[in-house]
């Protein structure tokens, strides 16, 4: 007869195989529900009895539920299965200079509520109050939220648990900001750079194309200038989370102390400033682009200057990273009808090799929030399965 250790190893091995099978079925349902047991078997490669056992266990654990039967099929209509929406969820919040946006997503991937507030920039405390109020408006306390993903300008310093390099949000770099948010928001708090989150949203969008892309850089030009780097479907953050902080590239290195940063020359404020210097009294960068579209020669000159400065930033990016694709986003960067041609031409003059493909983002202003939703959902799904199967 086998010894106790051999029996224990066999039981452990059997349990591991069972959990692995359940995970395979669960992961397929994470891609989209409404699948039958035969369909799950086809995708996972598992036998029909194995799929049946996995589904029964996942139902008992509260992770999966039946979603009716397949209509229009011959014979007995097969049962359909999906993730149980109420089993878990995540909260996503994007904090910006002008807006605070939030969304709550359930385990099935459906956004249940969205809300936004115009940002109160008087102080960091006022902004924290808004974030906490927004979480309350989204009903986070009444649902099984396991993670809150917070998108913010700047770099998250894990060792000190503070956000750094966020000059557009006064006081946001103080230690009390994250301590208050961590105490007041549900689940585990995940802090991520907003442009990195936008890059995750871009990755999800590019994966839906006929020719999916999983390596690219997102260069976002709006109030500021930032970049998210994705390689092989993974976000690259750097040793201290500061990878992609191209706003700090010097545009005028004549003075090591007071050199002008690229962000100061490419952001929306610089466009408005350049327009006023050209004799145009326009309130926003968007208005400058609109004037250029309507034939204003001074506005067109301002846009041409923006394209030249933007190509300077992209030349540095290409020289260091050599990406196959650059996606331009942000309130300024999405003006592809006016920027894309000049940027490509100028970039071609600056580089010794042909420039990479450049596209305009198909996403809107809430791309960071979309990325936070995707990241929070992935974390919530992973945690829900791990907790349920380890009990």
CSV table of C-alpha atoms in Angstrom, one decimal:
chain,number,residue,atom,x,y,z
A,1,UNK,CA,0.0,0.0,0.0
A,2,UNK,CA,1.2,3.5,-0.7
A,3,UNK,CA,2.5,5.5,2.2
A,4,UNK,CA,0.7,8.6,3.7
A,5,UNK,CA,3.1,11.0,1.9
A,6,UNK,CA,2.3,9.3,-1.5
A,7,UNK,CA,-1.4,9.6,-0.9
A,8,UNK,CA,-1.0,13.2,0.2
A,9,UNK,CA,0.9,14.0,-3.0
A,10,UNK,CA,-1.7,12.3,-5.2
A,11,UNK,CA,-4.5,14.2,-3.6
A,12,UNK,CA,-2.6,17.5,-3.9
A,13,UNK,CA,-1.8,16.7,-7.6
A,14,UNK,CA,-5.5,15.9,-8.2
A,15,UNK,CA,-6.5,19.1,-6.6
A,16,UNK,CA,-4.1,21.1,-8.6
A,17,UNK,CA,-5.4,19.6,-11.9
A,18,UNK,CA,-9.0,20.3,-10.8
A,19,UNK,CA,-8.2,23.9,-10.1
A,20,UNK,CA,-6.2,24.2,-13.3
A,21,UNK,CA,-9.2,22.9,-15.3
A,22,UNK,CA,-11.5,25.3,-13.5
A,23,UNK,CA,-9.2,28.2,-14.2
A,24,UNK,CA,-9.1,27.3,-17.9
A,25,UNK,CA,-12.9,27.4,-18.1
A,26,UNK,CA,-13.0,30.6,-16.0
A,27,UNK,CA,-10.5,32.3,-18.2
A,28,UNK,CA,-12.5,31.6,-21.3
A,29,UNK,CA,-15.7,32.9,-19.7
A,30,UNK,CA,-13.7,36.1,-18.8
A,31,UNK,CA,-13.3,36.8,-22.6
A,32,UNK,CA,-17.1,36.8,-23.0
A,33,UNK,CA,-20.0,34.9,-21.5
A,34,UNK,CA,-22.9,33.1,-23.0
A,35,UNK,CA,-21.0,29.9,-23.9
A,36,UNK,CA,-22.2,26.4,-23.7
A,37,UNK,CA,-20.3,23.4,-22.2
A,38,UNK,CA,-19.4,22.0,-25.7
A,39,UNK,CA,-18.1,25.5,-26.8
A,40,UNK,CA,-16.0,25.7,-23.6
A,41,UNK,CA,-14.6,22.3,-24.3
A,42,UNK,CA,-13.7,23.2,-27.8
A,43,UNK,CA,-11.8,26.3,-26.7
A,44,UNK,CA,-10.1,24.8,-23.7
A,45,UNK,CA,-9.4,21.3,-25.2
A,46,UNK,CA,-11.0,19.7,-22.1
A,47,UNK,CA,-13.3,16.7,-22.3
A,48,UNK,CA,-17.1,17.2,-21.9
A,49,UNK,CA,-17.1,15.5,-18.4
A,50,UNK,CA,-14.2,17.7,-17.2
A,51,UNK,CA,-15.9,20.9,-18.4
A,52,UNK,CA,-19.1,19.8,-16.7
A,53,UNK,CA,-17.3,19.2,-13.4
A,54,UNK,CA,-15.5,22.5,-13.7
A,55,UNK,CA,-18.7,24.4,-14.3
A,56,UNK,CA,-20.4,22.7,-11.4
A,57,UNK,CA,-17.6,23.7,-9.1
A,58,UNK,CA,-17.5,27.3,-10.4
A,59,UNK,CA,-21.2,27.6,-9.9
A,60,UNK,CA,-20.9,26.3,-6.3
A,61,UNK,CA,-18.2,28.8,-5.6
A,62,UNK,CA,-20.4,31.6,-6.8
A,63,UNK,CA,-18.2,32.6,-9.7
A,64,UNK,CA,-20.3,31.3,-12.6
A,65,UNK,CA,-24.1,31.2,-13.3
A,66,UNK,CA,-26.3,29.8,-16.0
A,67,UNK,CA,-27.5,32.4,-18.6
A,68,UNK,CA,-30.4,30.6,-20.2
A,69,UNK,CA,-30.2,28.3,-23.2
A,70,UNK,CA,-29.0,28.6,-26.8
A,71,UNK,CA,-32.0,29.5,-29.0
A,72,UNK,CA,-32.4,28.3,-32.6
A,73,UNK,CA,-30.4,25.1,-32.2
A,74,UNK,CA,-31.7,21.7,-33.2
A,75,UNK,CA,-32.4,19.2,-30.5
A,76,UNK,CA,-32.2,20.1,-26.8
A,77,UNK,CA,-30.9,23.6,-26.5
A,78,UNK,CA,-27.6,23.7,-24.5
A,79,UNK,CA,-27.3,25.7,-21.3
A,80,UNK,CA,-25.2,28.8,-21.5
A,81,UNK,CA,-22.8,30.0,-18.8
A,82,UNK,CA,-21.4,33.3,-17.8
A,83,UNK,CA,-19.5,34.9,-14.9
A,84,UNK,CA,-21.8,35.9,-12.1
A,85,UNK,CA,-21.7,39.7,-12.2
A,86,UNK,CA,-22.3,40.3,-8.5
A,87,UNK,CA,-19.5,38.0,-7.4
A,88,UNK,CA,-16.9,40.8,-7.4
A,89,UNK,CA,-16.0,44.0,-9.1
A,90,UNK,CA,-13.7,47.0,-9.3
A,91,UNK,CA,-13.7,50.7,-9.1
A,92,UNK,CA,-11.8,52.9,-11.6
A,93,UNK,CA,-11.1,56.6,-11.0
A,94,UNK,CA,-9.2,59.0,-13.2
A,95,UNK,CA,-8.0,62.2,-11.5
A,96,UNK,CA,-7.0,65.1,-13.9
A,97,UNK,CA,-6.5,68.8,-13.7
A,98,UNK,CA,-10.0,69.6,-15.0
A,99,UNK,CA,-12.1,66.5,-14.3
A,100,UNK,CA,-12.4,63.6,-11.9
A,101,UNK,CA,-14.1,60.6,-13.6
A,102,UNK,CA,-15.1,57.3,-12.2
A,103,UNK,CA,-16.7,54.0,-13.1
A,104,UNK,CA,-17.7,50.8,-11.4
A,105,UNK,CA,-17.5,47.5,-13.2
A,106,UNK,CA,-18.8,44.1,-12.2
A,107,UNK,CA,-17.1,40.7,-12.6
A,108,UNK,CA,-18.8,40.1,-16.0
A,109,UNK,CA,-17.1,43.2,-17.3
A,110,UNK,CA,-20.2,45.4,-17.5
A,111,UNK,CA,-19.8,49.0,-16.4
A,112,UNK,CA,-22.6,49.5,-13.9
A,113,UNK,CA,-22.3,53.2,-13.1
A,114,UNK,CA,-20.3,56.1,-14.3
A,115,UNK,CA,-19.9,59.6,-12.9
A,116,UNK,CA,-17.7,62.7,-13.2
A,117,UNK,CA,-17.1,65.9,-11.4
A,118,UNK,CA,-15.3,69.1,-12.5
A,119,UNK,CA,-12.0,69.0,-10.5
A,120,UNK,CA,-11.7,71.2,-7.5
A,121,UNK,CA,-8.2,72.5,-7.8
A,122,UNK,CA,-8.1,74.7,-4.7
A,123,UNK,CA,-6.3,72.1,-2.7
A,124,UNK,CA,-5.3,68.4,-2.6
A,125,UNK,CA,-7.7,67.9,0.3
A,126,UNK,CA,-10.6,69.2,-1.8
A,127,UNK,CA,-9.6,66.9,-4.6
A,128,UNK,CA,-9.4,63.9,-2.3
A,129,UNK,CA,-12.9,64.8,-0.9
A,130,UNK,CA,-14.2,64.7,-4.5
A,131,UNK,CA,-12.7,61.3,-5.2
A,132,UNK,CA,-14.3,59.9,-2.1
A,133,UNK,CA,-17.6,61.5,-2.9
A,134,UNK,CA,-17.4,60.1,-6.4
A,135,UNK,CA,-16.8,56.6,-5.0
A,136,UNK,CA,-19.9,57.0,-2.9
A,137,UNK,CA,-22.0,58.1,-5.9
A,138,UNK,CA,-20.9,55.0,-7.8
A,139,UNK,CA,-22.2,52.8,-5.0
A,140,UNK,CA,-18.8,51.2,-4.3
A,141,UNK,CA,-19.6,50.5,-0.6
A,142,UNK,CA,-22.7,48.4,-1.6
A,143,UNK,CA,-20.9,46.0,-3.9
A,144,UNK,CA,-18.1,43.5,-3.7
A,145,UNK,CA,-15.3,45.8,-4.9
A,146,UNK,CA,-12.0,44.1,-4.4
A,147,UNK,CA,-9.8,46.8,-6.1
A,148,UNK,CA,-9.8,50.5,-6.8
A,149,UNK,CA,-7.5,51.6,-9.6
A,150,UNK,CA,-6.6,55.3,-9.4
A,151,UNK,CA,-5.2,57.0,-12.5
A,152,UNK,CA,-3.2,60.1,-11.8
A,153,UNK,CA,-0.6,62.4,-13.4
A,154,UNK,CA,2.9,61.8,-12.1
A,155,UNK,CA,4.8,58.8,-10.9
A,156,UNK,CA,3.9,56.6,-8.0
A,157,UNK,CA,6.7,56.1,-5.5
A,158,UNK,CA,6.0,52.7,-4.0
A,159,UNK,CA,8.6,52.9,-1.3
A,160,UNK,CA,7.3,56.2,0.1
A,161,UNK,CA,3.7,55.6,-0.9
A,162,UNK,CA,3.4,59.1,-2.5
A,163,UNK,CA,2.8,60.4,-6.0
A,164,UNK,CA,5.6,62.5,-7.4
A,165,UNK,CA,6.0,64.7,-10.5
A,166,UNK,CA,2.4,66.0,-10.6
A,167,UNK,CA,2.9,69.8,-10.7
A,168,UNK,CA,-0.5,70.4,-12.3
A,169,UNK,CA,-2.2,69.2,-9.1
A,170,UNK,CA,-1.0,71.4,-6.2
A,171,UNK,CA,-0.4,69.4,-3.0
A,172,UNK,CA,-1.1,66.1,-4.7
A,173,UNK,CA,2.4,64.9,-3.8
A,174,UNK,CA,1.9,65.1,0.0
A,175,UNK,CA,1.8,61.8,1.9
A,176,UNK,CA,-1.7,62.4,3.3
A,177,UNK,CA,-3.2,62.2,-0.2
A,178,UNK,CA,-2.8,58.4,-0.6
A,179,UNK,CA,-3.2,57.6,3.1
A,180,UNK,CA,-6.7,59.3,3.0
A,181,UNK,CA,-7.6,57.6,-0.3
A,182,UNK,CA,-6.4,54.2,0.9
A,183,UNK,CA,-8.5,54.5,4.0
A,184,UNK,CA,-11.6,55.8,2.2
A,185,UNK,CA,-11.7,53.8,-1.0
A,186,UNK,CA,-12.9,50.1,-1.2
A,187,UNK,CA,-10.6,47.2,-1.7
A,188,UNK,CA,-6.9,47.3,-2.5
A,189,UNK,CA,-5.8,50.7,-3.9
A,190,UNK,CA,-3.7,50.5,-7.1
A,191,UNK,CA,-2.1,53.8,-8.2
A,192,UNK,CA,-1.0,54.1,-11.8
A,193,UNK,CA,0.1,56.9,-14.1
A,194,UNK,CA,-2.9,58.1,-16.2
A,195,UNK,CA,-1.1,57.8,-19.5
A,196,UNK,CA,0.0,54.3,-18.7
A,197,UNK,CA,-3.7,53.5,-18.1
A,198,UNK,CA,-4.6,55.1,-21.4
A,199,UNK,CA,-1.9,52.9,-23.1
A,200,UNK,CA,-3.7,49.9,-21.6
A,201,UNK,CA,-6.9,51.1,-23.1
A,202,UNK,CA,-5.2,51.5,-26.5
A,203,UNK,CA,-3.8,47.9,-26.2
A,204,UNK,CA,-7.3,46.6,-25.7
A,205,UNK,CA,-8.6,48.7,-28.7
A,206,UNK,CA,-5.7,47.6,-31.0
A,207,UNK,CA,-6.3,43.9,-30.0
A,208,UNK,CA,-9.7,44.2,-31.7
A,209,UNK,CA,-8.3,45.0,-35.1
A,210,UNK,CA,-8.0,42.5,-37.9
A,211,UNK,CA,-4.2,42.9,-37.5
A,212,UNK,CA,-3.7,43.2,-33.7
A,213,UNK,CA,-0.8,45.2,-32.3
A,214,UNK,CA,0.8,44.5,-28.9
A,215,UNK,CA,3.9,46.7,-29.2
A,216,UNK,CA,3.6,50.5,-29.5
A,217,UNK,CA,4.0,53.8,-27.7
A,218,UNK,CA,1.2,56.1,-26.9
A,219,UNK,CA,2.2,59.8,-26.9
A,220,UNK,CA,-0.5,61.9,-25.3
A,221,UNK,CA,-0.5,65.6,-25.9
A,222,UNK,CA,-3.0,67.7,-24.0
A,223,UNK,CA,-2.6,69.8,-20.9
A,224,UNK,CA,0.8,68.1,-20.6
A,225,UNK,CA,2.9,65.6,-22.5
A,226,UNK,CA,3.3,62.0,-21.6
A,227,UNK,CA,4.0,58.6,-23.0
A,228,UNK,CA,2.9,55.0,-22.2
A,229,UNK,CA,5.1,52.2,-23.5
A,230,UNK,CA,3.7,48.7,-24.3
A,231,UNK,CA,6.0,45.9,-25.4
A,232,UNK,CA,4.6,42.4,-26.1
A,233,UNK,CA,1.3,43.3,-24.5
A,234,UNK,CA,3.0,44.4,-21.3
A,235,UNK,CA,3.2,47.9,-19.9
A,236,UNK,CA,6.8,49.1,-19.3
A,237,UNK,CA,7.1,51.3,-16.2
A,238,UNK,CA,10.9,51.5,-15.6
A,239,UNK,CA,12.8,50.9,-12.4
A,240,UNK,CA,11.0,53.7,-10.5
A,241,UNK,CA,7.8,53.9,-12.5
A,242,UNK,CA,9.0,56.9,-14.5
A,243,UNK,CA,9.4,55.3,-18.0
A,244,UNK,CA,7.7,57.5,-20.5
A,245,UNK,CA,8.0,60.8,-18.7
A,246,UNK,CA,9.0,62.6,-21.9
A,247,UNK,CA,7.6,65.9,-20.7
A,248,UNK,CA,11.0,66.4,-18.9
A,249,UNK,CA,13.1,66.1,-22.0
A,250,UNK,CA,14.9,69.4,-22.5
A,251,UNK,CA,14.0,71.3,-25.6
A,252,UNK,CA,16.5,74.1,-24.9
A,253,UNK,CA,19.6,72.7,-23.1
A,254,UNK,CA,21.4,76.0,-23.2
A,255,UNK,CA,21.0,76.2,-19.4
A,256,UNK,CA,21.3,73.1,-17.2
A,257,UNK,CA,19.2,74.8,-14.5
A,258,UNK,CA,16.5,76.6,-16.4
A,259,UNK,CA,16.2,74.6,-19.6
A,260,UNK,CA,12.8,74.6,-21.2
A,261,UNK,CA,11.0,71.3,-21.1
A,262,UNK,CA,9.1,69.8,-24.1
A,263,UNK,CA,5.9,69.9,-22.2
A,264,UNK,CA,6.1,73.6,-21.9
A,265,UNK,CA,6.4,73.9,-25.7
A,266,UNK,CA,3.8,71.3,-26.8
A,267,UNK,CA,1.0,71.4,-24.4
A,268,UNK,CA,-2.4,73.2,-24.9
A,269,UNK,CA,-1.2,76.2,-22.9
A,270,UNK,CA,1.7,76.8,-25.3
A,271,UNK,CA,-0.6,76.6,-28.3
A,272,UNK,CA,-2.9,79.3,-26.8
A,273,UNK,CA,0.1,81.4,-25.9
A,274,UNK,CA,1.5,81.1,-29.5
A,275,UNK,CA,-1.9,82.0,-30.9
A,276,UNK,CA,-2.0,85.2,-28.8
A,277,UNK,CA,1.5,86.1,-29.9
A,278,UNK,CA,0.2,85.7,-33.5
A,279,UNK,CA,-2.6,88.2,-32.8
A,280,UNK,CA,-5.4,85.7,-32.2
A,281,UNK,CA,-7.6,86.0,-29.1
A,282,UNK,CA,-8.7,82.4,-28.7
A,283,UNK,CA,-9.5,80.7,-25.4
A,284,UNK,CA,-8.3,77.2,-26.0
A,285,UNK,CA,-6.1,74.9,-28.1
A,286,UNK,CA,-9.2,73.4,-29.6
A,287,UNK,CA,-10.3,76.9,-30.8
A,288,UNK,CA,-6.9,77.4,-32.4
A,289,UNK,CA,-7.3,74.1,-34.3
A,290,UNK,CA,-10.8,75.0,-35.4
A,291,UNK,CA,-9.6,78.4,-36.6
A,292,UNK,CA,-6.9,76.6,-38.6
A,293,UNK,CA,-9.5,74.3,-40.2
A,294,UNK,CA,-11.5,77.3,-41.2
A,295,UNK,CA,-8.6,78.9,-43.1
A,296,UNK,CA,-7.0,81.2,-40.5
A,297,UNK,CA,-3.4,81.7,-41.7
A,298,UNK,CA,-2.1,82.7,-38.2
A,299,UNK,CA,-3.7,79.7,-36.7
A,300,UNK,CA,-2.3,77.4,-39.4
A,301,UNK,CA,1.2,78.8,-38.6
A,302,UNK,CA,0.6,78.0,-34.9
A,303,UNK,CA,-0.4,74.4,-35.8
A,304,UNK,CA,2.6,74.0,-38.0
A,305,UNK,CA,4.8,75.1,-35.1
A,306,UNK,CA,3.1,72.6,-32.8
A,307,UNK,CA,3.7,69.8,-35.4
A,308,UNK,CA,7.4,70.7,-35.6
A,309,UNK,CA,7.8,70.6,-31.8
A,310,UNK,CA,5.9,67.4,-31.5
A,311,UNK,CA,8.1,65.8,-34.1
A,312,UNK,CA,11.1,66.8,-32.0
A,313,UNK,CA,9.6,64.8,-29.1
A,314,UNK,CA,8.8,61.8,-31.3
A,315,UNK,CA,12.4,61.8,-32.8
A,316,UNK,CA,13.7,61.3,-29.3
A,317,UNK,CA,11.2,58.5,-28.7
A,318,UNK,CA,12.1,56.7,-31.9
A,319,UNK,CA,15.9,57.1,-31.3
A,320,UNK,CA,15.6,55.4,-27.9
A,321,UNK,CA,12.8,52.8,-28.3
A,322,UNK,CA,12.4,52.2,-32.1
A,323,UNK,CA,8.7,51.4,-31.8
A,324,UNK,CA,6.8,49.9,-34.7
A,325,UNK,CA,3.9,52.1,-34.0
A,326,UNK,CA,3.3,55.5,-32.4
A,327,UNK,CA,-0.3,56.3,-31.3
A,328,UNK,CA,-1.0,60.0,-30.8
A,329,UNK,CA,-3.7,60.8,-28.2
A,330,UNK,CA,-4.8,63.6,-25.9
A,331,UNK,CA,-6.8,66.6,-26.6
A,332,UNK,CA,-4.1,68.1,-28.8
A,333,UNK,CA,-2.7,64.9,-30.3
A,334,UNK,CA,-6.1,63.7,-31.6
A,335,UNK,CA,-6.2,66.5,-34.2
A,336,UNK,CA,-4.7,64.2,-36.7
A,337,UNK,CA,-6.3,65.9,-39.7
A,338,UNK,CA,-3.9,68.9,-39.1
A,339,UNK,CA,-1.0,67.3,-37.3
A,340,UNK,CA,-0.4,63.9,-38.8
A,341,UNK,CA,0.9,64.9,-42.3
A,342,UNK,CA,3.3,67.7,-41.0
A,343,UNK,CA,4.6,65.5,-38.2
A,344,UNK,CA,5.3,62.6,-40.5
A,345,UNK,CA,7.2,64.9,-42.9
A,346,UNK,CA,9.2,66.6,-40.2
A,347,UNK,CA,10.0,63.4,-38.5
A,348,UNK,CA,11.3,61.9,-41.8
A,349,UNK,CA,13.7,64.8,-42.0
A,350,UNK,CA,15.0,64.3,-38.5
A,351,UNK,CA,15.6,60.5,-38.6
A,352,UNK,CA,18.2,58.6,-40.5
A,353,UNK,CA,15.7,55.8,-41.1
A,354,UNK,CA,12.1,55.8,-42.2
A,355,UNK,CA,9.8,56.8,-39.3
A,356,UNK,CA,7.5,54.2,-37.8
A,357,UNK,CA,3.8,54.1,-38.5
A,358,UNK,CA,1.9,56.9,-36.7
A,359,UNK,CA,-1.8,56.6,-36.0
A,360,UNK,CA,-4.3,58.8,-34.2
A,361,UNK,CA,-6.0,57.3,-31.2
A,362,UNK,CA,-9.6,56.1,-31.7
A,363,UNK,CA,-10.4,56.6,-28.0
A,364,UNK,CA,-11.8,59.7,-26.4
A,365,UNK,CA,-10.9,61.8,-23.4
A,366,UNK,CA,-11.8,59.0,-21.0
A,367,UNK,CA,-9.0,56.6,-22.3
A,368,UNK,CA,-7.3,56.7,-18.9
A,369,UNK,CA,-10.6,55.7,-17.2
A,370,UNK,CA,-11.1,52.9,-19.7
A,371,UNK,CA,-7.6,51.6,-18.9
A,372,UNK,CA,-8.3,51.8,-15.2
A,373,UNK,CA,-11.5,49.8,-15.7
A,374,UNK,CA,-9.6,47.1,-17.7
A,375,UNK,CA,-6.8,46.9,-15.1
A,376,UNK,CA,-9.2,46.8,-12.2
A,377,UNK,CA,-11.4,44.2,-13.9
A,378,UNK,CA,-8.4,41.9,-14.5
A,379,UNK,CA,-7.3,42.3,-10.9
A,380,UNK,CA,-10.8,41.6,-9.5
A,381,UNK,CA,-11.2,38.5,-11.6
A,382,UNK,CA,-7.8,37.1,-10.6
A,383,UNK,CA,-8.5,37.8,-6.9
A,384,UNK,CA,-12.1,36.4,-7.0
A,385,UNK,CA,-10.9,33.1,-8.5
A,386,UNK,CA,-7.9,32.8,-6.1
A,387,UNK,CA,-9.9,33.5,-3.0
A,388,UNK,CA,-12.8,31.2,-4.0
A,389,UNK,CA,-10.5,28.2,-5.0
A,390,UNK,CA,-8.3,28.5,-1.9
A,391,UNK,CA,-11.1,28.4,0.6
